[in-house]
Amino acid sequence: MDFSVSRHEGDPLDAVAAFTGTHALVVVADPASWERISLGLEPGRATTTVVSRPARMFTAVAIDLRDFRQSARKAALALVTDVPGDVLAVHENSRWGKAASTNFRKQLLGLGKPVVLFVEGWTELPGLDRTAVLVGTIGDTTVTGSPVRGAGSARVDDVLARFDSSPGPVPGPWRDGPVPGTWPDGPVTTPWSVNVPQGTSGGTYQGGSPYDGPHQGFPQPPAYEQRTDRPRLRPARPEARAVNSLVVEPGRDDPVPGSGPLRPGADYEVLVNIGPHRTASLLTEADARWPAENLPDGALALRAVLSMDGTLTPQVVRFTLPDDGSSFVCHCDAGHGPYCARQPWVRFPITAPGTPTVWTGELVVYYGVVAVHSQQLVLPVGTTTDSGPHARLLHRLTSTFADLGPLAERAASILVTDDGARALVNGVRFADNPTWISPNAADNAIRAARQLLHDIHLAAGPVSRMDADHGKSLADYTTDLANLARHGAVLYDRLFHDNVVFDTLPDLIRHEAASRARPAVLNIADPAISNPDRAHPVPWSLVYDLPMPQDPNGAYAVCPSVARFGPGAPATPVPPHCPEPHHSGNTLCPFGFWGLSCVVEQPASTGSVTWHVHSGRAPASVAVAVDPGLDPRLTDGHLTELRAVLPPGSVASNLVTSPVQLARALAPETMDIAYLYCHGGYYRLAANALPSPVLRFGGSMVDPVEVSNWRRDQAVWPRPHWPSRKPLVVMNGCHTSEMTTATLSNFVDAFANRAGAAGVVGTEVTVEQGMAGWAMTRFLSLLVDGAGAGQALREVRWHMVNRGNVMGLAYTLYAVAGLRLRPPS
């Protein structure tokens, strides 16, 4: 059995992405890759992970067979069969025995999807043929072995040992000298021949192995699996520099114990530097490697950014990485003279949550405005888990900096404080994106976009243009998307006057999504939200940042994602960014809309930020105030469906016919979601007065000023109102959150500021009652299941897109994106 052994560019997951498109079986011996592909996997369960690599993006269905006995093989197979995905990622269980493992592998291959089998390097796999490829690592080099002809048994260790056989002493990973002994000269006999392509290390070998057993510095198989003829691998060369992260007590450099949780409410510091890998660092040496080869030579001015869950503004610290040696922090503005007071660590002060939880955050290192390295911090707080603080690699720059184009040339900026709106991607203030738009231009562009959104949805009557399932055909959906994209492109052009921002903001959003392995959070700082007389607030979800011709007959390319995630396509997990690697020229792509590509965050200006509706453990409660003027058949159907999908007893509904009834319903602290299922619109107090938005319940109407007045009358509302259980107010009606220059006040400010709500969700345009109920049923279900409000709304939009319905973009969230009903348990 002949094998072709070669080096593969990138890490093992890059090889997996490449080979699962051409091979049925990819065998991987790399624990770090399994850790990343099994992110969030619970014991005895299967999970899906979206893996984005330059070769392609795919969804992996991951399951760890080490959680299953041999007798539970059928149950394990059923789990991966029931979960949709492109690739099956399975970690083998060596205790099953060779025959059972081989049979299970054949059953997996029989499902018709590529199989990625994670194994220990010493595991011998029988029955391999040309449909398989073996993947392993030597240091930071990814090595692959592909059968050339025939069939037989092989191990990843054999591929690695034959790849690099240069003679002489080899440095050990402990960095204190060479490994005793030398590597053999000349051909090495092996059980099968290896043909190494020209230009790579190694040679051609025949016969059996002369090695005297595994090296003690490497992980060993269980005693019953050890083989005397296993080749000794060359130890990995030490990484030159790595991103080190530690959690320490304030003012100290030694890490907290790695086996236990943090203390609730206690102060700590997160330390960061780049240098020789620290054994106590939260990341393994392989994952922490600094990608120096993809960055410019010389000293680099870097920024470390820490974003912990529950904090609105990230912490940012500048530091320097010299050409050689470790990074340092100083206060020099230009150059580093003799009085430069260098400190070895970036230090971020943090305070653990006051209640037991698993606290997570993101640590990102930037060069310019480009994220070079990002990791997720996982910090158990006051829990009974045996694991202490640890981290997972999210991203490491894999392309050269020059390949990033204009984004690489964009200099980091300092936020300029003024009256204008601005869009911050993931809160990164040194990549400020101020807007410039006149009130008249806003009126024209935004009114046109809203009118189109209305016309896509409703015909005269009004009558819904959607089918019985609230969807449209692929052709009609594509037309709707193109028309809306033209208007969204006008918004983008009008908003961003600065050419540097105009040229680079779309690439910044996409790079941030890839860097953090999640959709970018678009933080909107818009003074018009709390001051509607000042300017016309922008429906940010409708902004489209890809080029589109304004001529309806103009040519444009249709991205495959239009059909991949549109009507008729299987409902698959939506990746953080478009899976297509490049968009050039005029392009129609659903990921061009910020409401679909990003999690849009528009906190109302209240002076404080709410991250959890309630910090207690009381069951979720949804209070529904129903307008009896709605279609009773649709109302009954909607309430029945809500009670079916939400926990028993969690939904309480009341018919409301007057403002007094609504005030009483909203007075107590007994709800997590205040759901106002009603009509909405505008009302003029006088013929020459500006219109004011109103909610309609029966024959009465409620004005925002009236909501504000309830807080002044303690006979109506207690003071303070909603002090500890601050519900999310959901207004599912017509025009309930639209604000124009003609609006005197608005419900967003009335509920979030005056009433003390955690946030508000409302519609930008008129929505048909049946579709509105269908959309909000899914939204409320996601919230009760623990999702953040921003991510839940994005998922609802994509769920609607899968029906050919773009009206998810009509809903706007005024709250922090991470707002949840309860803290994560």
PDB file of C-alpha atoms in Angstrom, residues 632-811:
ATOM      1  CA  PRO A 632     -60.302  37.052  16.806  1.00  0.00           C
ATOM      2  CA  ARG A 633     -59.555  33.883  14.814  1.00  0.00           C
ATOM      3  CA  LEU A 634     -55.917  34.877  14.293  1.00  0.00           C
ATOM      4  CA  THR A 635     -55.643  36.049  17.900  1.00  0.00           C
ATOM      5  CA  ASP A 636     -56.926  32.725  19.270  1.00  0.00           C
ATOM      6  CA  GLY A 637     -54.605  30.776  16.994  1.00  0.00           C
ATOM      7  CA  HIS A 638     -51.597  32.867  18.013  1.00  0.00           C
ATOM      8  CA  LEU A 639     -52.258  32.516  21.747  1.00  0.00           C
ATOM      9  CA  THR A 640     -52.832  28.779  21.369  1.00  0.00           C
ATOM     10  CA  GLU A 641     -49.515  28.393  19.564  1.00  0.00           C
ATOM     11  CA  LEU A 642     -47.702  30.491  22.173  1.00  0.00           C
ATOM     12  CA  ARG A 643     -48.992  28.285  24.989  1.00  0.00           C
ATOM     13  CA  ALA A 644     -47.965  25.198  23.021  1.00  0.00           C
ATOM     14  CA  VAL A 645     -44.324  26.214  22.494  1.00  0.00           C
ATOM     15  CA  LEU A 646     -43.647  28.043  25.781  1.00  0.00           C
ATOM     16  CA  PRO A 647     -43.470  26.330  29.201  1.00  0.00           C
ATOM     17  CA  PRO A 648     -46.811  25.480  30.831  1.00  0.00           C
ATOM     18  CA  GLY A 649     -48.262  28.381  32.789  1.00  0.00           C
ATOM     19  CA  SER A 650     -45.825  30.934  31.379  1.00  0.00           C
ATOM     20  CA  VAL A 651     -48.368  32.829  29.215  1.00  0.00           C
ATOM     21  CA  ALA A 652     -51.020  35.072  30.787  1.00  0.00           C
ATOM     22  CA  SER A 653     -53.279  37.054  28.416  1.00  0.00           C
ATOM     23  CA  ASN A 654     -55.794  39.804  29.011  1.00  0.00           C
ATOM     24  CA  LEU A 655     -58.125  41.727  26.696  1.00  0.00           C
ATOM     25  CA  VAL A 656     -57.374  45.420  27.089  1.00  0.00           C
ATOM     26  CA  THR A 657     -59.927  48.062  26.095  1.00  0.00           C
ATOM     27  CA  SER A 658     -58.661  51.179  27.886  1.00  0.00           C
ATOM     28  CA  PRO A 659     -55.429  52.894  28.957  1.00  0.00           C
ATOM     29  CA  VAL A 660     -56.325  52.265  32.606  1.00  0.00           C
ATOM     30  CA  GLN A 661     -56.468  48.515  32.005  1.00  0.00           C
ATOM     31  CA  LEU A 662     -53.118  48.588  30.237  1.00  0.00           C
ATOM     32  CA  ALA A 663     -51.527  50.597  33.058  1.00  0.00           C
ATOM     33  CA  ARG A 664     -52.774  48.116  35.656  1.00  0.00           C
ATOM     34  CA  ALA A 665     -51.553  45.155  33.588  1.00  0.00           C
ATOM     35  CA  LEU A 666     -48.065  46.677  33.369  1.00  0.00           C
ATOM     36  CA  ALA A 667     -47.827  47.837  36.983  1.00  0.00           C
ATOM     37  CA  PRO A 668     -46.464  44.787  38.875  1.00  0.00           C
ATOM     38  CA  GLU A 669     -43.048  43.112  38.653  1.00  0.00           C
ATOM     39  CA  THR A 670     -44.443  39.746  37.608  1.00  0.00           C
ATOM     40  CA  MET A 671     -43.448  39.496  33.934  1.00  0.00           C
ATOM     41  CA  ASP A 672     -40.289  39.012  31.888  1.00  0.00           C
ATOM     42  CA  ILE A 673     -41.890  39.965  28.582  1.00  0.00           C
ATOM     43  CA  ALA A 674     -44.654  42.562  28.254  1.00  0.00           C
ATOM     44  CA  TYR A 675     -46.194  41.590  24.927  1.00  0.00           C
ATOM     45  CA  LEU A 676     -48.494  44.253  23.451  1.00  0.00           C
ATOM     46  CA  TYR A 677     -50.437  42.501  20.666  1.00  0.00           C
ATOM     47  CA  CYS A 678     -52.342  45.392  19.172  1.00  0.00           C
ATOM     48  CA  HIS A 679     -52.885  47.904  16.413  1.00  0.00           C
ATOM     49  CA  GLY A 680     -50.656  50.965  16.213  1.00  0.00           C
ATOM     50  CA  GLY A 681     -50.549  54.138  14.189  1.00  0.00           C
ATOM     51  CA  TYR A 682     -50.541  57.934  14.392  1.00  0.00           C
ATOM     52  CA  TYR A 683     -52.973  60.501  15.742  1.00  0.00           C
ATOM     53  CA  ARG A 684     -53.131  64.291  15.419  1.00  0.00           C
ATOM     54  CA  LEU A 685     -54.293  66.156  18.497  1.00  0.00           C
ATOM     55  CA  ALA A 686     -55.173  69.103  16.248  1.00  0.00           C
ATOM     56  CA  ALA A 687     -55.312  69.804  12.539  1.00  0.00           C
ATOM     57  CA  ASN A 688     -52.085  71.828  12.646  1.00  0.00           C
ATOM     58  CA  ALA A 689     -50.287  69.550  15.134  1.00  0.00           C
ATOM     59  CA  LEU A 690     -47.567  67.058  14.376  1.00  0.00           C
ATOM     60  CA  PRO A 691     -48.698  63.412  14.471  1.00  0.00           C
ATOM     61  CA  SER A 692     -48.043  61.359  17.578  1.00  0.00           C
ATOM     62  CA  PRO A 693     -47.705  57.548  17.592  1.00  0.00           C
ATOM     63  CA  VAL A 694     -50.420  55.653  19.443  1.00  0.00           C
ATOM     64  CA  LEU A 695     -51.278  52.089  20.455  1.00  0.00           C
ATOM     65  CA  ARG A 696     -54.907  51.098  19.887  1.00  0.00           C
ATOM     66  CA  PHE A 697     -56.770  48.794  22.269  1.00  0.00           C
ATOM     67  CA  GLY A 698     -60.427  48.420  21.357  1.00  0.00           C
ATOM     68  CA  GLY A 699     -61.888  51.866  20.808  1.00  0.00           C
ATOM     69  CA  SER A 700     -59.217  53.620  22.885  1.00  0.00           C
ATOM     70  CA  MET A 701     -55.669  54.687  22.214  1.00  0.00           C
ATOM     71  CA  VAL A 702     -52.518  55.089  24.303  1.00  0.00           C
ATOM     72  CA  ASP A 703     -50.026  57.875  23.632  1.00  0.00           C
ATOM     73  CA  PRO A 704     -46.355  57.731  24.726  1.00  0.00           C
ATOM     74  CA  VAL A 705     -46.913  60.777  26.922  1.00  0.00           C
ATOM     75  CA  GLU A 706     -49.640  58.858  28.747  1.00  0.00           C
ATOM     76  CA  VAL A 707     -47.207  56.026  29.467  1.00  0.00           C
ATOM     77  CA  SER A 708     -44.764  58.582  30.840  1.00  0.00           C
ATOM     78  CA  ASN A 709     -47.474  60.052  33.062  1.00  0.00           C
ATOM     79  CA  TRP A 710     -48.231  56.668  34.678  1.00  0.00           C
ATOM     80  CA  ARG A 711     -44.902  56.818  36.491  1.00  0.00           C
ATOM     81  CA  ARG A 712     -45.898  60.182  38.031  1.00  0.00           C
ATOM     82  CA  ASP A 713     -49.043  58.751  39.636  1.00  0.00           C
ATOM     83  CA  GLN A 714     -48.115  56.306  42.398  1.00  0.00           C
ATOM     84  CA  ALA A 715     -51.734  55.200  42.542  1.00  0.00           C
ATOM     85  CA  VAL A 716     -51.197  53.765  39.057  1.00  0.00           C
ATOM     86  CA  TRP A 717     -47.549  52.609  39.142  1.00  0.00           C
ATOM     87  CA  PRO A 718     -45.303  52.071  42.161  1.00  0.00           C
ATOM     88  CA  ARG A 719     -42.148  54.117  42.294  1.00  0.00           C
ATOM     89  CA  PRO A 720     -39.621  53.002  41.323  1.00  0.00           C
ATOM     90  CA  HIS A 721     -41.302  51.045  38.581  1.00  0.00           C
ATOM     91  CA  TRP A 722     -39.841  47.657  37.609  1.00  0.00           C
ATOM     92  CA  PRO A 723     -36.726  48.175  39.815  1.00  0.00           C
ATOM     93  CA  SER A 724     -35.453  44.567  39.790  1.00  0.00           C
ATOM     94  CA  ARG A 725     -37.463  42.703  37.151  1.00  0.00           C
ATOM     95  CA  LYS A 726     -37.213  44.821  34.028  1.00  0.00           C
ATOM     96  CA  PRO A 727     -39.225  43.208  31.224  1.00  0.00           C
ATOM     97  CA  LEU A 728     -38.601  43.427  27.517  1.00  0.00           C
ATOM     98  CA  VAL A 729     -41.557  45.230  25.928  1.00  0.00           C
ATOM     99  CA  VAL A 730     -42.584  43.679  22.605  1.00  0.00           C
ATOM    100  CA  MET A 731     -44.958  45.776  20.485  1.00  0.00           C
ATOM    101  CA  ASN A 732     -46.254  43.586  17.686  1.00  0.00           C
ATOM    102  CA  GLY A 733     -48.421  45.848  15.591  1.00  0.00           C
ATOM    103  CA  CYS A 734     -48.370  48.599  13.004  1.00  0.00           C
ATOM    104  CA  HIS A 735     -45.828  51.440  13.066  1.00  0.00           C
ATOM    105  CA  THR A 736     -45.149  50.837  16.748  1.00  0.00           C
ATOM    106  CA  SER A 737     -41.465  51.764  16.666  1.00  0.00           C
ATOM    107  CA  GLU A 738     -41.217  53.933  13.541  1.00  0.00           C
ATOM    108  CA  MET A 739     -39.979  57.421  14.356  1.00  0.00           C
ATOM    109  CA  THR A 740     -39.988  60.371  11.945  1.00  0.00           C
ATOM    110  CA  THR A 741     -39.008  64.022  12.153  1.00  0.00           C
ATOM    111  CA  ALA A 742     -42.715  64.697  12.659  1.00  0.00           C
ATOM    112  CA  THR A 743     -42.892  62.605  15.846  1.00  0.00           C
ATOM    113  CA  LEU A 744     -43.109  64.507  19.138  1.00  0.00           C
ATOM    114  CA  SER A 745     -42.241  61.472  21.270  1.00  0.00           C
ATOM    115  CA  ASN A 746     -41.992  57.737  20.885  1.00  0.00           C
ATOM    116  CA  PHE A 747     -42.789  54.526  22.669  1.00  0.00           C
ATOM    117  CA  VAL A 748     -39.166  53.416  22.803  1.00  0.00           C
ATOM    118  CA  ASP A 749     -38.266  56.268  25.120  1.00  0.00           C
ATOM    119  CA  ALA A 750     -41.569  55.962  27.021  1.00  0.00           C
ATOM    120  CA  PHE A 751     -41.083  52.301  27.907  1.00  0.00           C
ATOM    121  CA  ALA A 752     -37.272  52.061  28.187  1.00  0.00           C
ATOM    122  CA  ASN A 753     -36.696  55.355  29.977  1.00  0.00           C
ATOM    123  CA  ARG A 754     -39.914  56.281  31.792  1.00  0.00           C
ATOM    124  CA  ALA A 755     -41.267  52.811  32.571  1.00  0.00           C
ATOM    125  CA  GLY A 756     -37.878  51.206  33.282  1.00  0.00           C
ATOM    126  CA  ALA A 757     -38.058  48.363  30.742  1.00  0.00           C
ATOM    127  CA  ALA A 758     -34.919  46.474  29.743  1.00  0.00           C
ATOM    128  CA  GLY A 759     -35.602  47.274  26.106  1.00  0.00           C
ATOM    129  CA  VAL A 760     -38.201  47.472  23.369  1.00  0.00           C
ATOM    130  CA  VAL A 761     -38.930  45.499  20.194  1.00  0.00           C
ATOM    131  CA  GLY A 762     -41.253  47.022  17.630  1.00  0.00           C
ATOM    132  CA  THR A 763     -42.162  47.076  13.946  1.00  0.00           C
ATOM    133  CA  GLU A 764     -40.967  49.676  11.454  1.00  0.00           C
ATOM    134  CA  VAL A 765     -43.974  49.328   9.107  1.00  0.00           C
ATOM    135  CA  THR A 766     -47.455  47.889   9.046  1.00  0.00           C
ATOM    136  CA  VAL A 767     -47.404  44.108   9.480  1.00  0.00           C
ATOM    137  CA  GLU A 768     -50.163  41.601   8.737  1.00  0.00           C
ATOM    138  CA  GLN A 769     -51.535  40.013  11.916  1.00  0.00           C
ATOM    139  CA  GLY A 770     -51.023  36.350  10.984  1.00  0.00           C
ATOM    140  CA  MET A 771     -47.411  36.841   9.922  1.00  0.00           C
ATOM    141  CA  ALA A 772     -46.720  39.039  12.945  1.00  0.00           C
ATOM    142  CA  GLY A 773     -47.932  36.304  15.289  1.00  0.00           C
ATOM    143  CA  TRP A 774     -45.894  33.627  13.508  1.00  0.00           C
ATOM    144  CA  ALA A 775     -42.685  35.685  13.706  1.00  0.00           C
ATOM    145  CA  MET A 776     -43.065  36.662  17.349  1.00  0.00           C
ATOM    146  CA  THR A 777     -43.932  33.113  18.438  1.00  0.00           C
ATOM    147  CA  ARG A 778     -40.476  32.045  17.313  1.00  0.00           C
ATOM    148  CA  PHE A 779     -38.817  35.121  18.822  1.00  0.00           C
ATOM    149  CA  LEU A 780     -40.425  34.631  22.234  1.00  0.00           C
ATOM    150  CA  SER A 781     -39.616  30.912  22.171  1.00  0.00           C
ATOM    151  CA  LEU A 782     -35.919  31.654  21.576  1.00  0.00           C
ATOM    152  CA  LEU A 783     -35.889  34.213  24.397  1.00  0.00           C
ATOM    153  CA  VAL A 784     -37.484  31.824  26.886  1.00  0.00           C
ATOM    154  CA  ASP A 785     -34.974  29.145  25.837  1.00  0.00           C
ATOM    155  CA  GLY A 786     -32.130  31.454  26.911  1.00  0.00           C
ATOM    156  CA  ALA A 787     -31.056  33.240  23.721  1.00  0.00           C
ATOM    157  CA  GLY A 788     -29.877  36.836  23.747  1.00  0.00           C
ATOM    158  CA  ALA A 789     -32.394  39.256  22.253  1.00  0.00           C
ATOM    159  CA  GLY A 790     -30.118  40.364  19.400  1.00  0.00           C
ATOM    160  CA  GLN A 791     -29.191  36.852  18.312  1.00  0.00           C
ATOM    161  CA  ALA A 792     -32.813  35.710  18.672  1.00  0.00           C
ATOM    162  CA  LEU A 793     -34.010  38.469  16.341  1.00  0.00           C
ATOM    163  CA  ARG A 794     -31.306  37.606  13.788  1.00  0.00           C
ATOM    164  CA  GLU A 795     -32.366  33.946  13.898  1.00  0.00           C
ATOM    165  CA  VAL A 796     -36.011  34.956  13.352  1.00  0.00           C
ATOM    166  CA  ARG A 797     -35.019  37.025  10.305  1.00  0.00           C
ATOM    167  CA  TRP A 798     -33.135  34.096   8.766  1.00  0.00           C
ATOM    168  CA  HIS A 799     -36.017  31.743   9.611  1.00  0.00           C
ATOM    169  CA  MET A 800     -38.312  34.054   7.653  1.00  0.00           C
ATOM    170  CA  VAL A 801     -35.797  34.315   4.789  1.00  0.00           C
ATOM    171  CA  ASN A 802     -35.942  30.522   4.553  1.00  0.00           C
ATOM    172  CA  ARG A 803     -39.631  31.018   3.611  1.00  0.00           C
ATOM    173  CA  GLY A 804     -38.804  33.772   1.100  1.00  0.00           C
ATOM    174  CA  ASN A 805     -39.939  36.476   3.521  1.00  0.00           C
ATOM    175  CA  VAL A 806     -37.798  39.590   4.105  1.00  0.00           C
ATOM    176  CA  MET A 807     -40.141  41.141   6.682  1.00  0.00           C
ATOM    177  CA  GLY A 808     -37.946  40.124   9.592  1.00  0.00           C
ATOM    178  CA  LEU A 809     -36.052  43.310   8.706  1.00  0.00           C
ATOM    179  CA  ALA A 810     -39.166  45.245   9.776  1.00  0.00           C
ATOM    180  CA  TYR A 811     -38.515  44.438  13.456  1.00  0.00           C
TER     181      TYR A 811
END
